Amino acid sequence: MLQVTASSSLQSISNLYPFQICNNPIEPAQLHALSIKTATFNDPKISSRLISLYTHSKTHTLDDARQVFDQMHQPTLFSWNTLMKSYVENQRSQECVFMFVEFISLSGFTPDVFTLPCVIKGCGRLMAVKEGEQIHGLGLKLGFGSEVFVQSSLVSMYSKFNDIDSARKVFNGMSEKDLITWNTLLDGYVKCGEIRLAKELFDQMKERDVVTWTVMVDGLSKCGNVDDAKKLFGEMPKRNLPSWNAMINGYMKAGDYGSARSLFDQMEDKNIITWNSMIAGYECNTRFSEPLKLFLELLNLGCVPTHSTLVSTLSAISWLALLNKGRWVHSYMVKNGLELENVLGTSLIEMYCKCGCIESALKVFKVISKKKLGHWTAIIVGLGTHGQAKHALELFNEMLRVNIVPNGITFIGVLNACNHAGLVKDGKRYFDMMINEYKIEPTVEHYGCLVDILCRAGQLKEAKNVIEQMPMKPNKIIWMSLLSASRIYKNIEIGEYAAQHITKIDPKYIESYVLLSNLYAATGNWDKVSHVREMIKKTGVKKDPGCSLIEYNNEVHEFVVGDKSHPQTVEIYDKLSEIRDILKSVGHVADKSQVLLHIEGDDEKEAELESHSERLAIAFGLINLKPGIPIRVVKNLRVCNDCHSVTKHLSKVYNREIIVRDNSRYHHFKDGLCSCMDYW
Ligand code: ZN
Ligand code: ZN
């Protein structure tokens, strides 16, 4: 305990300069009280040190320090500097800059060599370009142009502003440069993508530390130059965690997940950034089953996932439509009190939509109290793709009512919804609204939606006009919409026109030949059907084997066409023959027009249809999932006509909701109908 004897003892305490970081929580407050009691508070030496103590104290906030400052009759230059510096160091840069303005107009002091670096740092953090340049000018006027502290903070500030030329100018004028300044400039070059100049600087450097090397490895990795990154990584005299992480990122960016993984396995110390690099890397490289495995592994090790861990994991789960896994991650989030009012809410809504569970997506949407654009967009897009057009448009209008400004993706959701509901007029109106009211330039996706709206309504000529007048080159998807509509509306002329364009873009795209052949078959042009088959043979491309996934008992069961490898194969084929009898009794006639393999006999064609992967998955679902539980299947290809009408029957006969996500949309089969209204 400090004894309150006389002001001299306090004086002697305050002479213990420099003051050490005060670990004892009572000390600053005690000194404060003491200084008031002994009427020494106004001694600039004492109050300055009090501020210093408060700013370093773990139990006091900067606001306490500020209070002392505000009570001082005449704050010293030291106090001004201490407080400004503390603001920057505690991520309160704005207060630092405000205080500097106050300092210039009120303090009566001239900034010194300690004042400027911290304000410059603050400007850099705030990206306050104009203020930063003004302070630079002031520094020159005051004669600090060649002060190393000031110069190196300017190099850092201009690098942050992406103004690498100004950074270089200051750098070149420096008579002595420390390694930190070299590294700062190097980092600046890397951040603005000037990798060649960065390499030049790197080669010039006489001294390099682990930061230098890591910045370079990271830069090369980020610009996709993984070979050079690997070379440097190999040459590094010493590596730290960020160096390993940078290299892993490099491999993942280059799609070399094998090398990334082997590096990952070699690492003894990993941090959450390492895990995130791996998880996001796998997700970007469409290795969707890996992120979840890693996520579980990191939880087992007691690591705490960050937002980006969860976002990548949920995205991977969405691609595989692993609803139960998704629910599990959701409950993890709830248990750990993670807020949904940010990107996590959006991820969760998207996950439920992509897993075909729109009800849960809506539930999540409803509990988010401060809904942002991302949340609204995710739910509107989700409802749109699930065929719940009315609901999607209602929410869109509500969103406008609460003054949330839509973006381009929101409009994709809106246009999709109009498409599903066959709302041609509304679709056109929203398209115009997007351009004229919200000044959003339509992208190729928006045109794709508009074309599809017209196609679905059978307005093929108008759709063709839109395609021909688009400002950008139409893509394969748009031509496929037109071709697919031509098949449905039996328009050979436009169908052939679309198919020609697809062949120009992607001569080996088999789905377009399949559609064209279906169109010919539907219009009885059998010569042309065999001609298309010849063309397919010539391309030498085999159709991707159909593949369907279904989740059961926390496992993903995968079926390819004609699959007989599943342990329950016997039961599955028994179920299929039961289904065959049922279909017969309800008068179903197999639609063989889409069987395009070299299969001749009718029975064989029927057998081929029967073993389509989604039917195996649905049969598996009927056997294993309890009555009332919807069957959810994800398929890699477009659902064929016959499977579509069979699934409709099955939904009615077995009184089962069946949700199939194919490569273009969702089909909700219920009571003998599909949400796509037979257009896909
Ligand atoms: Zn099929
Ligand atoms: Zn459908």
XYZ file of C-alpha atoms and ligand atoms in Angstrom:
682
model
C 0.000 0.000 0.000
C 1.107 3.500 -0.709
C 1.163 5.739 2.242
C -0.292 9.168 2.099
C 2.301 11.105 3.929
C 3.424 14.039 1.966
C 3.421 15.259 -1.561
C 7.152 14.699 -1.656
C 6.717 10.963 -1.491
C 4.393 11.124 -4.427
C 6.889 13.257 -6.204
C 9.505 10.616 -5.641
C 7.207 7.950 -6.970
C 6.514 9.911 -10.065
C 10.213 10.329 -10.551
C 10.540 6.636 -11.102
C 10.595 7.231 -14.800
C 9.979 5.438 -17.118
C 6.922 4.039 -15.443
C 6.496 0.394 -15.869
C 3.310 -1.188 -17.130
C 1.040 -1.135 -14.182
C -0.088 -4.618 -13.326
C -1.603 -3.778 -10.031
C -5.172 -2.791 -10.847
C -5.436 -0.320 -8.020
C -2.327 1.622 -8.697
C -3.388 4.216 -11.296
C -6.577 4.974 -9.417
C -4.697 5.118 -6.142
C -2.163 7.502 -7.529
C -4.974 9.510 -8.996
C -6.669 9.825 -5.608
C -3.393 10.589 -3.956
C -2.591 13.322 -6.414
C -5.914 14.981 -5.774
C -5.580 14.691 -2.025
C -2.126 16.176 -2.055
C -3.125 18.833 -4.585
C -0.358 17.748 -6.905
C -2.608 16.702 -9.748
C -1.908 19.895 -11.612
C 1.775 19.258 -11.603
C 2.196 18.476 -15.320
C 4.760 15.812 -14.522
C 2.352 13.930 -12.295
C -0.736 14.183 -14.449
C 1.231 13.183 -17.523
C 2.415 10.083 -15.803
C -1.049 9.322 -14.586
C -2.234 9.324 -18.196
C 0.593 7.082 -19.147
C -0.343 4.709 -16.326
C -3.995 4.662 -17.270
C -3.280 3.983 -20.936
C -1.116 1.006 -20.046
C -3.370 -0.384 -17.379
C -5.137 -3.609 -18.146
C -8.058 -2.784 -15.905
C -8.726 0.728 -17.105
C -9.968 1.962 -20.421
C -8.636 4.738 -22.538
C -11.663 6.731 -21.475
C -10.263 6.866 -17.937
C -7.049 8.273 -19.338
C -9.031 10.729 -21.381
C -10.848 11.879 -18.252
C -7.573 12.705 -16.534
C -6.470 14.489 -19.686
C -9.636 16.574 -19.766
C -9.133 17.554 -16.116
C -5.629 18.866 -16.735
C -5.264 22.633 -16.830
C -2.416 22.494 -19.266
C -1.807 19.114 -20.811
C 1.819 18.544 -21.702
C 3.007 17.624 -25.186
C 3.883 14.253 -23.710
C 0.250 13.745 -22.591
C -1.113 14.683 -25.980
C 1.269 12.256 -27.654
C 0.592 9.455 -25.191
C -3.142 9.635 -25.654
C -3.034 9.926 -29.461
C -0.654 6.990 -29.658
C -2.873 4.897 -27.397
C -5.903 5.613 -29.530
C -4.134 4.273 -32.613
C -2.764 1.262 -30.787
C -6.243 0.396 -29.516
C -7.938 0.545 -32.929
C -9.482 3.916 -32.168
C -7.730 5.731 -34.993
C -10.580 8.103 -35.642
C -10.298 9.534 -32.117
C -6.575 9.958 -32.682
C -7.148 12.006 -35.824
C -9.865 14.103 -34.141
C -7.544 14.700 -31.238
C -4.804 15.786 -33.597
C -7.095 18.419 -35.091
C -7.802 19.634 -31.548
C -4.086 19.552 -30.815
C -3.232 21.789 -33.782
C -5.887 24.363 -32.997
C -5.889 24.380 -29.178
C -2.733 23.018 -27.607
C -0.306 25.754 -28.512
C 2.320 23.085 -29.187
C 3.994 22.266 -32.465
C 3.895 18.562 -33.320
C 7.146 16.801 -32.596
C 8.798 13.738 -34.002
C 6.554 11.503 -31.836
C 3.286 13.229 -32.710
C 3.345 12.777 -36.462
C 4.045 9.027 -36.845
C 1.030 8.034 -34.778
C -1.358 10.382 -36.588
C 0.023 9.193 -39.937
C -0.523 5.615 -38.825
C -4.093 6.513 -37.852
C -4.748 8.057 -41.282
C -3.403 4.901 -42.942
C -5.705 2.690 -40.885
C -8.698 4.898 -41.657
C -7.786 5.126 -45.356
C -8.056 8.896 -44.820
C -6.136 9.836 -47.952
C -6.761 13.576 -47.933
C -5.928 14.016 -44.244
C -2.866 11.803 -44.615
C -1.524 13.921 -47.458
C -2.172 17.128 -45.504
C -0.265 15.806 -42.515
C 2.569 14.759 -44.808
C 2.650 18.361 -46.103
C 2.655 19.719 -42.556
C 5.534 17.414 -41.643
C 7.590 18.735 -44.544
C 6.817 22.326 -43.531
C 7.945 21.618 -39.976
C 11.184 20.154 -41.220
C 10.508 16.508 -40.400
C 11.006 15.466 -44.023
C 14.067 13.451 -43.208
C 13.072 12.057 -39.818
C 13.191 8.287 -40.036
C 10.145 7.673 -37.785
C 8.030 10.032 -39.852
C 9.285 8.671 -43.162
C 8.707 5.036 -42.324
C 5.186 5.759 -41.121
C 4.558 7.573 -44.415
C 5.792 4.567 -46.418
C 3.365 2.408 -44.490
C 0.485 4.873 -44.899
C 0.904 5.265 -48.651
C 1.181 1.478 -49.034
C -2.122 1.134 -47.250
C -3.627 3.717 -49.606
C -2.412 1.571 -52.515
C -0.472 4.666 -53.578
C 2.720 2.720 -54.092
C 4.413 5.480 -56.114
C 4.214 7.941 -53.217
C 5.373 5.222 -50.838
C 8.373 4.580 -53.062
C 9.160 8.292 -53.311
C 9.357 8.656 -49.533
C 11.292 5.403 -49.321
C 13.859 6.589 -51.871
C 14.391 9.816 -49.893
C 15.256 7.963 -46.700
C 18.884 8.106 -45.673
C 18.583 5.144 -43.363
C 15.996 2.417 -43.726
C 15.319 -0.303 -41.267
C 14.136 -3.767 -42.182
C 10.568 -2.957 -41.139
C 10.398 -0.181 -43.717
C 11.768 -2.438 -46.455
C 9.185 -5.046 -45.510
C 6.426 -2.447 -45.482
C 7.195 -1.351 -49.028
C 7.530 -4.964 -50.158
C 4.143 -5.726 -48.658
C 2.732 -2.642 -50.383
C 3.921 -3.891 -53.781
C 2.457 -7.324 -53.134
C -0.889 -5.907 -51.984
C -1.343 -3.878 -55.149
C -0.403 -6.827 -57.289
C 2.970 -5.422 -58.449
C 4.662 -8.759 -58.004
C 7.476 -8.035 -60.473
C 8.489 -4.857 -58.631
C 8.154 -6.717 -55.345
C 10.579 -9.363 -56.567
C 13.028 -6.653 -57.669
C 12.909 -5.067 -54.231
C 13.249 -8.474 -52.581
C 16.395 -9.159 -54.607
C 17.846 -5.782 -53.613
C 17.392 -6.418 -49.920
C 20.662 -7.089 -48.106
C 18.901 -8.172 -44.958
C 15.764 -10.326 -44.891
C 13.824 -11.814 -42.053
C 11.034 -14.344 -41.915
C 8.493 -11.590 -42.596
C 10.284 -10.607 -45.807
C 10.273 -14.155 -47.109
C 6.692 -14.772 -46.091
C 5.441 -11.600 -47.776
C 7.109 -12.764 -50.969
C 5.832 -16.351 -50.783
C 2.362 -15.027 -50.054
C 2.520 -12.567 -52.949
C 3.641 -15.188 -55.437
C 0.988 -17.596 -54.160
C -1.769 -15.031 -54.457
C -0.925 -14.156 -58.044
C -1.001 -17.826 -58.947
C 2.734 -18.283 -59.363
C 2.910 -21.350 -57.186
C 6.150 -22.694 -58.656
C 8.165 -19.629 -57.691
C 6.429 -19.532 -54.324
C 7.413 -23.120 -53.716
C 11.003 -22.382 -54.703
C 11.266 -19.480 -52.269
C 9.525 -21.475 -49.559
C 12.179 -24.144 -50.005
C 14.977 -21.570 -49.756
C 13.646 -19.899 -46.618
C 16.225 -20.047 -43.835
C 13.499 -19.980 -41.212
C 9.753 -20.438 -41.463
C 6.950 -19.427 -39.180
C 3.271 -20.197 -39.096
C 2.275 -17.454 -41.578
C 4.875 -18.795 -44.056
C 3.337 -22.254 -43.969
C -0.133 -20.806 -44.259
C 0.894 -18.704 -47.255
C 2.259 -21.769 -49.017
C -0.841 -23.831 -48.299
C -2.947 -21.027 -49.747
C -0.746 -20.989 -52.818
C -1.209 -24.695 -53.446
C -4.943 -24.490 -52.892
C -5.249 -21.523 -55.226
C -3.442 -23.524 -57.889
C -5.827 -26.429 -57.308
C -3.003 -28.616 -56.019
C -4.783 -29.865 -52.921
C -2.505 -32.895 -52.729
C 0.541 -30.709 -52.026
C -1.489 -28.476 -49.734
C -2.582 -31.486 -47.744
C 0.878 -32.942 -47.425
C 2.175 -29.600 -46.155
C -0.746 -29.431 -43.755
C 0.016 -32.908 -42.438
C 3.664 -31.972 -41.895
C 2.764 -28.988 -39.755
C 3.047 -29.438 -36.046
C 1.576 -26.096 -35.065
C -1.540 -25.053 -36.852
C -3.729 -22.090 -36.160
C -7.252 -21.379 -37.268
C -5.913 -19.601 -40.366
C -4.243 -22.855 -41.408
C -7.484 -24.764 -40.985
C -9.429 -22.077 -42.822
C -6.997 -22.153 -45.744
C -7.487 -25.882 -46.074
C -11.254 -25.820 -45.645
C -11.810 -22.909 -48.032
C -9.291 -24.406 -50.457
C -11.140 -27.701 -50.652
C -14.418 -25.850 -51.012
C -13.098 -23.754 -53.926
C -11.736 -26.864 -55.584
C -15.121 -28.606 -55.295
C -13.771 -31.341 -53.013
C -16.871 -30.933 -50.957
C -16.597 -33.846 -48.587
C -13.247 -32.671 -47.164
C -14.275 -29.392 -45.471
C -16.711 -31.107 -43.156
C -14.162 -33.737 -42.152
C -11.619 -31.040 -41.340
C -14.238 -29.028 -39.487
C -14.991 -31.979 -37.206
C -11.293 -32.630 -36.738
C -10.603 -29.063 -35.657
C -13.488 -29.125 -33.187
C -12.110 -32.346 -31.737
C -8.787 -30.627 -31.208
C -10.531 -27.861 -29.316
C -9.909 -25.161 -31.939
C -12.506 -22.437 -32.163
C -13.842 -21.977 -35.706
C -14.127 -18.465 -37.087
C -16.822 -17.064 -39.336
C -14.914 -17.997 -42.433
C -14.501 -21.604 -41.223
C -18.250 -21.886 -40.850
C -19.038 -20.118 -44.119
C -16.806 -22.491 -46.116
C -18.059 -25.548 -44.262
C -21.704 -24.621 -44.776
C -21.066 -23.951 -48.434
C -19.479 -27.382 -48.904
C -22.402 -28.979 -47.069
C -24.804 -27.130 -49.376
C -23.179 -28.493 -52.501
C -23.620 -32.041 -51.264
C -27.072 -31.229 -49.860
C -26.199 -32.882 -46.552
C -29.192 -31.556 -44.677
C -28.509 -33.401 -41.434
C -24.904 -32.257 -41.347
C -26.103 -28.745 -42.049
C -28.554 -28.931 -39.163
C -25.771 -30.153 -36.934
C -23.560 -27.167 -37.807
C -26.571 -24.914 -37.214
C -27.073 -26.334 -33.734
C -23.355 -25.932 -33.056
C -23.763 -22.257 -33.926
C -26.762 -21.864 -31.658
C -25.029 -23.639 -28.766
C -22.031 -21.393 -29.102
C -24.074 -18.248 -29.280
C -22.959 -17.267 -32.763
C -24.890 -14.311 -34.116
C -26.805 -14.767 -37.329
C -27.057 -11.045 -38.032
C -24.104 -11.200 -40.373
C -22.762 -13.404 -43.127
C -23.374 -16.534 -41.039
C -27.116 -15.951 -41.263
C -26.824 -15.684 -45.025
C -24.751 -18.879 -45.211
C -27.274 -20.732 -43.118
C -30.235 -19.609 -45.246
C -28.373 -20.586 -48.393
C -27.462 -23.950 -46.918
C -31.086 -24.787 -46.075
C -32.244 -23.629 -49.512
C -29.622 -25.668 -51.317
C -30.399 -28.697 -49.177
C -33.979 -28.378 -50.360
C -35.403 -27.420 -46.972
C -37.004 -24.076 -47.604
C -39.034 -24.221 -44.360
C -35.889 -24.203 -42.232
C -34.435 -21.429 -44.379
C -37.528 -19.354 -43.670
C -37.272 -20.093 -39.957
C -33.687 -18.845 -39.866
C -34.670 -15.802 -41.886
C -37.455 -14.969 -39.450
C -35.318 -15.109 -36.318
C -32.736 -12.684 -37.678
C -33.733 -9.424 -36.070
C -31.629 -6.998 -38.069
C -32.050 -8.346 -41.575
C -29.499 -7.126 -44.059
C -29.418 -7.245 -47.838
C -27.591 -10.600 -47.807
C -30.345 -12.262 -45.767
C -33.140 -10.898 -47.933
C -31.345 -11.845 -51.115
C -30.585 -15.385 -49.924
C -34.207 -16.097 -49.050
C -35.612 -14.498 -52.217
C -33.194 -16.488 -54.393
C -34.013 -19.639 -52.415
C -37.773 -19.236 -52.723
C -37.376 -18.399 -56.407
C -35.421 -21.531 -57.251
C -37.819 -23.655 -55.227
C -40.773 -22.501 -57.254
C -42.325 -20.468 -54.419
C -42.629 -17.461 -56.645
C -45.459 -15.684 -54.880
C -43.714 -15.804 -51.536
C -40.422 -14.644 -53.083
C -42.069 -11.615 -54.690
C -43.948 -10.786 -51.480
C -40.692 -10.730 -49.562
C -39.073 -8.648 -52.280
C -41.771 -6.020 -51.936
C -41.507 -6.102 -48.165
C -37.779 -5.608 -48.467
C -38.324 -2.507 -50.588
C -40.835 -1.247 -48.014
C -38.244 -1.406 -45.257
C -35.848 0.524 -47.484
C -33.299 -2.148 -48.235
C -31.794 -1.468 -51.654
C -31.623 -4.617 -53.798
C -28.503 -5.614 -55.694
C -27.980 -7.578 -58.892
C -28.240 -10.944 -57.142
C -31.543 -10.007 -55.504
C -32.913 -9.352 -58.992
C -31.724 -12.758 -60.169
C -33.879 -14.211 -57.407
C -36.827 -12.020 -58.408
C -36.525 -12.875 -62.112
C -36.193 -16.558 -61.280
C -39.370 -16.346 -59.258
C -41.228 -14.688 -62.153
C -39.894 -17.411 -64.396
C -41.215 -20.207 -62.197
C -44.615 -18.625 -61.924
C -44.809 -17.865 -65.638
C -45.121 -14.135 -64.924
C -43.859 -12.786 -68.233
C -45.125 -9.228 -67.820
C -43.840 -8.927 -64.258
C -40.515 -10.389 -65.270
C -40.048 -7.729 -67.918
C -41.185 -5.043 -65.486
C -38.650 -6.082 -62.835
C -35.934 -6.257 -65.468
C -36.676 -2.644 -66.430
C -36.983 -1.606 -62.782
C -33.517 -2.972 -62.105
C -32.004 -0.927 -64.920
C -33.972 2.304 -64.621
C -34.734 2.618 -60.926
C -31.757 0.913 -59.350
C -29.209 1.653 -62.076
C -27.950 -1.902 -62.060
C -26.288 -2.998 -65.300
C -27.782 -6.339 -66.273
C -25.249 -9.164 -66.449
C -25.363 -12.215 -68.663
C -27.199 -14.001 -65.820
C -29.971 -11.404 -65.827
C -30.382 -11.773 -69.570
C -30.396 -15.520 -69.030
C -33.356 -15.160 -66.655
C -35.239 -12.907 -69.064
C -34.649 -15.301 -71.959
C -35.821 -18.222 -69.853
C -38.985 -16.351 -68.853
C -39.847 -15.783 -72.515
C -38.890 -19.330 -73.454
C -41.065 -20.887 -70.796
C -44.017 -18.853 -72.043
C -43.352 -20.120 -75.558
C -42.309 -16.702 -76.874
C -39.326 -18.181 -78.660
C -38.973 -15.476 -81.289
C -38.885 -12.762 -78.689
C -36.368 -14.749 -76.664
C -34.215 -15.052 -79.771
C -34.462 -11.283 -80.274
C -33.319 -10.605 -76.720
C -30.350 -12.919 -77.219
C -29.370 -11.207 -80.452
C -29.584 -7.755 -78.899
C -27.712 -8.473 -75.681
C -24.708 -6.187 -75.205
C -22.500 -9.133 -74.233
C -21.842 -12.497 -75.831
C -24.556 -14.978 -74.861
C -23.234 -17.982 -72.977
C -23.975 -21.671 -73.274
C -26.652 -21.574 -70.589
C -28.709 -19.009 -72.495
C -28.546 -20.996 -75.728
C -29.482 -24.121 -73.777
C -32.617 -22.348 -72.493
C -33.597 -21.591 -76.070
C -32.810 -25.099 -77.271
C -34.658 -26.685 -74.402
C -37.712 -24.507 -75.062
C -37.533 -25.374 -78.756
C -37.773 -29.016 -77.783
C -40.792 -28.425 -75.604
C -42.528 -26.197 -78.182
C -41.285 -28.370 -81.055
C -39.652 -25.515 -82.963
C -36.987 -27.117 -85.151
C -35.776 -23.917 -86.805
C -34.940 -22.091 -83.597
C -33.719 -25.294 -81.948
C -31.169 -25.913 -84.682
C -30.107 -22.284 -84.543
C -29.465 -22.548 -80.792
C -27.676 -25.880 -81.144
C -25.316 -24.411 -83.746
C -24.289 -21.681 -81.342
C -23.720 -24.134 -78.509
C -21.518 -26.264 -80.740
C -19.461 -23.170 -81.561
C -18.949 -22.428 -77.871
C -18.403 -26.003 -76.720
C -18.257 -28.632 -79.482
C -18.071 -31.441 -76.945
C -21.087 -30.426 -74.893
C -23.145 -33.548 -75.076
C -26.291 -32.220 -73.369
C -27.044 -30.018 -76.355
C -26.873 -32.990 -78.752
C -29.176 -34.862 -76.427
C -31.711 -32.032 -76.487
C -31.462 -31.637 -80.249
C -31.966 -35.338 -80.730
C -34.983 -35.187 -78.398
C -36.382 -32.352 -80.466
C -36.029 -34.379 -83.664
C -37.518 -37.427 -81.972
C -40.462 -35.382 -80.697
C -41.173 -34.122 -84.199
C -40.692 -37.516 -85.867
C -37.485 -36.594 -87.742
C -35.887 -39.998 -87.285
C -33.225 -39.466 -89.979
C -31.963 -36.475 -88.115
C -32.046 -38.378 -84.830
C -29.594 -40.910 -86.212
C -27.539 -38.100 -87.729
C -27.144 -36.508 -84.287
C -26.159 -39.870 -82.846
C -23.430 -40.082 -85.448
C -22.251 -36.619 -84.472
C -22.056 -37.651 -80.842
C -19.952 -40.657 -81.794
C -17.637 -38.355 -83.755
C -17.050 -36.022 -80.835
C -15.812 -39.053 -78.934
C -17.286 -37.661 -75.748
C -19.190 -39.955 -73.484
C -22.038 -38.588 -71.485
C -21.072 -38.138 -67.842
C -22.528 -41.075 -66.014
C -25.573 -39.981 -64.067
C -24.882 -39.925 -60.375
C -27.230 -39.278 -57.463
C -26.586 -38.729 -53.791
C -28.846 -39.335 -50.822
C -28.030 -38.789 -47.172
C -29.066 -41.433 -44.674
C -27.845 -42.184 -41.159
C -25.191 -39.480 -41.348
C -23.705 -41.012 -44.447
C -23.875 -40.085 -48.082
C -24.999 -42.903 -50.346
C -23.970 -42.516 -53.936
C -25.553 -44.247 -56.907
C -24.454 -44.226 -60.539
C -26.665 -45.376 -63.372
C -27.195 -49.161 -63.205
C -25.357 -49.330 -59.900
C -25.170 -52.736 -58.253
C -22.479 -52.042 -55.713
C -24.572 -50.893 -52.779
C -24.914 -53.358 -49.874
C -28.702 -53.086 -50.178
C -28.716 -53.759 -53.923
C -31.109 -56.723 -53.728
C -33.692 -54.778 -51.751
C -33.310 -51.783 -54.043
C -33.965 -53.786 -57.192
C -36.896 -55.523 -55.505
C -38.300 -52.090 -54.776
C -37.756 -51.099 -58.409
C -39.763 -54.066 -59.618
C -42.530 -53.217 -57.147
C -42.434 -49.716 -58.626
C -42.629 -51.131 -62.154
C -45.874 -52.942 -61.258
C -47.321 -49.861 -59.649
C -46.488 -47.710 -62.658
C -48.195 -50.184 -64.916
C -51.306 -50.168 -62.786
C -51.530 -46.373 -62.933
C -51.125 -46.469 -66.700
C -47.654 -44.945 -66.958
C -46.027 -45.354 -70.361
C -42.243 -45.010 -70.387
C -40.972 -42.027 -72.355
C -38.015 -43.504 -74.194
C -37.285 -40.463 -76.342
C -34.389 -39.488 -74.172
C -32.586 -42.792 -74.145
C -29.634 -41.990 -76.284
C -27.279 -44.847 -75.694
C -26.848 -47.414 -78.386
C -29.723 -49.398 -77.064
C -32.074 -50.870 -79.615
C -34.832 -52.993 -78.044
C -37.737 -51.286 -76.261
C -37.459 -53.484 -73.172
C -33.814 -52.686 -72.860
C -34.546 -48.992 -73.168
C -37.046 -49.340 -70.367
C -34.551 -51.193 -68.233
C -32.009 -48.449 -68.854
C -34.491 -45.808 -67.681
C -35.342 -47.886 -64.654
C -31.779 -47.920 -63.452
C -31.232 -44.162 -63.723
C -29.310 -43.088 -60.676
C -32.061 -40.984 -59.099
C -34.452 -43.933 -59.208
C -31.959 -46.090 -57.340
C -31.572 -43.299 -54.790
C -35.333 -42.839 -54.451
C -35.856 -46.594 -54.043
C -33.166 -46.577 -51.363
C -34.965 -43.686 -49.671
C -38.319 -45.465 -49.782
C -36.772 -48.529 -48.159
C -34.843 -46.766 -45.411
C -36.481 -43.470 -44.546
C -39.465 -43.572 -42.215
C -42.833 -42.703 -43.749
C -43.445 -38.972 -43.788
C -39.773 -38.067 -44.047
C -39.086 -36.344 -47.380
C -36.646 -38.028 -49.722
C -33.921 -35.626 -50.854
C -31.765 -36.498 -53.808
C -29.042 -34.528 -55.554
C -28.293 -35.388 -59.172
C -25.359 -34.264 -61.312
C -27.324 -34.162 -64.587
C -30.679 -32.902 -65.762
C -33.551 -35.167 -64.764
C -34.887 -36.991 -67.818
C -38.531 -36.817 -68.914
C -39.343 -40.314 -67.836
C -37.775 -40.070 -64.390
C -39.640 -36.802 -63.914
C -43.035 -38.285 -64.608
C -42.227 -41.475 -62.672
C -41.211 -39.424 -59.628
C -44.476 -37.518 -59.827
C -46.371 -40.816 -59.691
C -44.224 -42.094 -56.829
C -44.874 -38.986 -54.742
C -48.585 -39.732 -54.973
C -48.583 -43.510 -54.712
C -46.241 -43.614 -51.710
C -47.589 -40.350 -50.284
C -44.050 -39.063 -50.008
C -42.461 -35.696 -50.655
C -39.529 -36.178 -52.982
C -37.082 -33.348 -53.598
C -34.615 -33.710 -56.433
C -31.946 -31.133 -57.114
C -30.627 -31.634 -60.627
C -27.973 -29.570 -62.346
C -30.390 -26.819 -63.252
C -33.065 -26.578 -60.577
C -35.070 -28.072 -57.736
C -38.017 -30.363 -58.243
C -40.403 -30.694 -55.317
C -42.609 -33.664 -56.057
C -45.755 -33.828 -53.989
C -49.184 -35.430 -54.554
C -48.341 -36.272 -58.145
C -47.178 -32.776 -59.112
C -43.811 -31.059 -59.424
C -42.977 -27.503 -58.378
C -41.270 -26.894 -61.726
C -44.662 -27.339 -63.398
C -43.019 -29.700 -65.863
C -40.687 -27.123 -67.304
C -36.990 -27.576 -66.731
Zn -34.063 -40.607 -65.980
Zn -39.894 -30.885 -61.900
